[in-house]
């Protein structure tokens, strides 16, 4: 029997009796009829999918099996709309599985939330490829790609290179001075550019060289072994960088290059409102926070504002985290959707009898895999630790951390890798602001902390040793609505309203995006020019009296 959670129908399975699911307790927690729990939904009981198509199946591992069965039973539409949620690794494979019913109910309620629309950027590549190298490794790589891609080889400071017996693709000399762009739209400035001499005999010779030659291509395969052409090269669409001394890495890059032909949709990670940007006014730079933290160079100055190249943006969300005005806000998904997920998790968890909730914020690539390993080889997650997957941990803003604490989270832990991690400067700033706010409002210290772990044992040790302490005595349950700046204000007001010691003035760390305006009243003529350049409307004129107001 299927049960309905919100607008979604749910089907449960105890995975061959390895999960102690309490059907009656789940029904009470979710306000539904008591569900019938399958024990082998992906194998012996697959026929249950032939009835009314479920919206949610509480198993992520066998999604492909469920999609195939649903396609046969109810058509492609049912399979495409299927939502799978992992309650096994995140809740029921744990030494506290018997106490995890509130968390399981919370995870099912979260899965029933509608998914917001994703806006995309379209990239088009015709397969025009530049293989950039130093020697025969680049020429051999181009030979392997020649049947599939339109290939040109550019050799920087080549040594003794054997001339090819037959010219099947251009082999040029040159050193890239500057590179910009992305998949389908790279633009290069090349120095020492020269054509090969067709009479080359023992070694490849080149003709007269010139500087500042301009070239365009769709794909760059960099086999120079030197410094990458772009910051954060792994995230630049269309740019492949491999060590020429590593044959396996070269072959992986070649395979990846052959897949980069066609039309591709890339999520638009950041929404930008230039009218709120405080970067510059009247040729005076006032804010450069997003420029300082962007790891890919996707953000550049653009007069009074900045420009964000959505095709280059890798979605780290650092600009969202540090932007004080809300001009840059995360859109994959929007901040209000993430806060709504947290609200649903916490309210369902508390309503089902859960206490002292700890939110474990993690990314999908590193964090989800580590949580799965902890469930398979360790003790799993404690029953009160609720995992929340985000696209990138660096996207987290003060609106989420403050809102989660106001909604009753006892602690927040953010899971990061200890090796090859991205720049965590945006996250560190937000965590410092959150800790100062929480301490100033009487919540104590250490509520928001980073966990650096690369193996399940380390993660389990951190989580199982967490001190148990309650969250706010009166959790808020406000609806997250509005843009990033509005959410930030709302979350901080709710945090203040729920605080044990609701102080009105809190000392914040240096560089915090809140403060006051100091005006030399003796020199102020009330020309009100400041009100026209304030991007957030914090300075405003009083229409009835000759005075300046500050919010």
PDB file of N, CA, C and O in Angstrom, residues 173-197:
ATOM      1  N   UNK A 173      53.854  26.360 -34.040  1.00  0.00           N
ATOM      2  CA  UNK A 173      54.663  26.748 -32.881  1.00  0.00           C
ATOM      3  C   UNK A 173      54.032  27.985 -32.252  1.00  0.00           C
ATOM      4  O   UNK A 173      53.523  28.867 -32.940  1.00  0.00           O
ATOM      5  N   UNK A 174      54.089  28.067 -30.933  1.00  0.00           N
ATOM      6  CA  UNK A 174      53.576  29.250 -30.259  1.00  0.00           C
ATOM      7  C   UNK A 174      53.417  29.019 -28.765  1.00  0.00           C
ATOM      8  O   UNK A 174      53.308  27.883 -28.305  1.00  0.00           O
ATOM      9  N   UNK A 175      53.419  30.113 -28.028  1.00  0.00           N
ATOM     10  CA  UNK A 175      53.229  30.071 -26.573  1.00  0.00           C
ATOM     11  C   UNK A 175      52.037  30.955 -26.225  1.00  0.00           C
ATOM     12  O   UNK A 175      51.987  32.130 -26.610  1.00  0.00           O
ATOM     13  N   UNK A 176      51.072  30.379 -25.519  1.00  0.00           N
ATOM     14  CA  UNK A 176      49.862  31.128 -25.180  1.00  0.00           C
ATOM     15  C   UNK A 176      50.170  32.154 -24.099  1.00  0.00           C
ATOM     16  O   UNK A 176      50.635  31.821 -23.008  1.00  0.00           O
ATOM     17  N   UNK A 177      49.946  33.410 -24.457  1.00  0.00           N
ATOM     18  CA  UNK A 177      50.164  34.487 -23.492  1.00  0.00           C
ATOM     19  C   UNK A 177      48.953  34.659 -22.582  1.00  0.00           C
ATOM     20  O   UNK A 177      49.070  34.739 -21.366  1.00  0.00           O
ATOM     21  N   UNK A 178      47.784  34.742 -23.190  1.00  0.00           N
ATOM     22  CA  UNK A 178      46.547  34.865 -22.412  1.00  0.00           C
ATOM     23  C   UNK A 178      45.495  33.936 -22.990  1.00  0.00           C
ATOM     24  O   UNK A 178      45.484  33.645 -24.186  1.00  0.00           O
ATOM     25  N   UNK A 179      44.614  33.483 -22.111  1.00  0.00           N
ATOM     26  CA  UNK A 179      43.503  32.625 -22.532  1.00  0.00           C
ATOM     27  C   UNK A 179      42.261  33.042 -21.767  1.00  0.00           C
ATOM     28  O   UNK A 179      42.323  33.320 -20.566  1.00  0.00           O
ATOM     29  N   UNK A 180      41.170  33.092 -22.467  1.00  0.00           N
ATOM     30  CA  UNK A 180      39.896  33.379 -21.809  1.00  0.00           C
ATOM     31  C   UNK A 180      38.795  32.621 -22.528  1.00  0.00           C
ATOM     32  O   UNK A 180      38.978  32.124 -23.648  1.00  0.00           O
ATOM     33  N   UNK A 181      37.642  32.537 -21.877  1.00  0.00           N
ATOM     34  CA  UNK A 181      36.522  31.863 -22.496  1.00  0.00           C
ATOM     35  C   UNK A 181      36.197  30.530 -21.865  1.00  0.00           C
ATOM     36  O   UNK A 181      36.616  30.215 -20.740  1.00  0.00           O
ATOM     37  N   UNK A 182      35.468  29.705 -22.603  1.00  0.00           N
ATOM     38  CA  UNK A 182      34.921  28.460 -22.093  1.00  0.00           C
ATOM     39  C   UNK A 182      34.603  27.555 -23.266  1.00  0.00           C
ATOM     40  O   UNK A 182      34.867  27.915 -24.440  1.00  0.00           O
ATOM     41  N   UNK A 183      34.049  26.409 -22.988  1.00  0.00           N
ATOM     42  CA  UNK A 183      33.686  25.451 -24.025  1.00  0.00           C
ATOM     43  C   UNK A 183      32.900  26.138 -25.143  1.00  0.00           C
ATOM     44  O   UNK A 183      31.881  26.780 -24.906  1.00  0.00           O
ATOM     45  N   UNK A 184      33.418  25.990 -26.362  1.00  0.00           N
ATOM     46  CA  UNK A 184      32.756  26.586 -27.514  1.00  0.00           C
ATOM     47  C   UNK A 184      33.136  28.018 -27.785  1.00  0.00           C
ATOM     48  O   UNK A 184      32.743  28.577 -28.822  1.00  0.00           O
ATOM     49  N   UNK A 185      33.911  28.643 -26.907  1.00  0.00           N
ATOM     50  CA  UNK A 185      34.202  30.080 -27.083  1.00  0.00           C
ATOM     51  C   UNK A 185      35.516  30.474 -26.415  1.00  0.00           C
ATOM     52  O   UNK A 185      35.564  31.442 -25.660  1.00  0.00           O
ATOM     53  N   UNK A 186      36.569  29.731 -26.689  1.00  0.00           N
ATOM     54  CA  UNK A 186      37.886  30.118 -26.173  1.00  0.00           C
ATOM     55  C   UNK A 186      38.534  31.124 -27.122  1.00  0.00           C
ATOM     56  O   UNK A 186      38.429  31.003 -28.352  1.00  0.00           O
ATOM     57  N   UNK A 187      39.216  32.096 -26.544  1.00  0.00           N
ATOM     58  CA  UNK A 187      39.996  33.052 -27.320  1.00  0.00           C
ATOM     59  C   UNK A 187      41.400  33.111 -26.731  1.00  0.00           C
ATOM     60  O   UNK A 187      41.571  33.354 -25.524  1.00  0.00           O
ATOM     61  N   UNK A 188      42.404  32.903 -27.575  1.00  0.00           N
ATOM     62  CA  UNK A 188      43.796  32.817 -27.138  1.00  0.00           C
ATOM     63  C   UNK A 188      44.628  33.882 -27.826  1.00  0.00           C
ATOM     64  O   UNK A 188      44.423  34.190 -29.008  1.00  0.00           O
ATOM     65  N   UNK A 189      45.573  34.448 -27.089  1.00  0.00           N
ATOM     66  CA  UNK A 189      46.595  35.324 -27.663  1.00  0.00           C
ATOM     67  C   UNK A 189      47.910  34.568 -27.591  1.00  0.00           C
ATOM     68  O   UNK A 189      48.324  34.140 -26.507  1.00  0.00           O
ATOM     69  N   UNK A 190      48.553  34.378 -28.746  1.00  0.00           N
ATOM     70  CA  UNK A 190      49.721  33.510 -28.865  1.00  0.00           C
ATOM     71  C   UNK A 190      50.942  34.321 -29.287  1.00  0.00           C
ATOM     72  O   UNK A 190      50.880  35.085 -30.265  1.00  0.00           O
ATOM     73  N   UNK A 191      52.032  34.150 -28.549  1.00  0.00           N
ATOM     74  CA  UNK A 191      53.315  34.744 -28.924  1.00  0.00           C
ATOM     75  C   UNK A 191      54.201  33.688 -29.573  1.00  0.00           C
ATOM     76  O   UNK A 191      53.972  32.479 -29.407  1.00  0.00           O
ATOM     77  N   UNK A 192      55.214  34.159 -30.295  1.00  0.00           N
ATOM     78  CA  UNK A 192      56.161  33.257 -30.968  1.00  0.00           C
ATOM     79  C   UNK A 192      55.441  32.315 -31.928  1.00  0.00           C
ATOM     80  O   UNK A 192      55.835  31.160 -32.103  1.00  0.00           O
ATOM     81  N   UNK A 193      54.396  32.850 -32.557  1.00  0.00           N
ATOM     82  CA  UNK A 193      53.577  32.032 -33.449  1.00  0.00           C
ATOM     83  C   UNK A 193      54.286  31.848 -34.790  1.00  0.00           C
ATOM     84  O   UNK A 193      54.738  32.820 -35.414  1.00  0.00           O
ATOM     85  N   UNK A 194      54.386  30.614 -35.273  1.00  0.00           N
ATOM     86  CA  UNK A 194      55.072  30.348 -36.533  1.00  0.00           C
ATOM     87  C   UNK A 194      54.515  29.096 -37.183  1.00  0.00           C
ATOM     88  O   UNK A 194      54.081  28.158 -36.500  1.00  0.00           O
ATOM     89  N   UNK A 195      54.552  29.096 -38.513  1.00  0.00           N
ATOM     90  CA  UNK A 195      54.127  27.933 -39.294  1.00  0.00           C
ATOM     91  C   UNK A 195      55.305  26.979 -39.483  1.00  0.00           C
ATOM     92  O   UNK A 195      56.478  27.406 -39.485  1.00  0.00           O
ATOM     93  N   UNK A 196      55.054  25.688 -39.675  1.00  0.00           N
ATOM     94  CA  UNK A 196      56.153  24.742 -39.876  1.00  0.00           C
ATOM     95  C   UNK A 196      56.751  24.888 -41.273  1.00  0.00           C
ATOM     96  O   UNK A 196      56.075  25.258 -42.231  1.00  0.00           O
ATOM     97  N   UNK A 197      58.024  24.579 -41.367  1.00  0.00           N
ATOM     98  CA  UNK A 197      58.688  24.566 -42.669  1.00  0.00           C
ATOM     99  C   UNK A 197      58.426  23.217 -43.327  1.00  0.00           C
ATOM    100  O   UNK A 197      58.773  22.174 -42.765  1.00  0.00           O
TER     101      UNK A 197
END
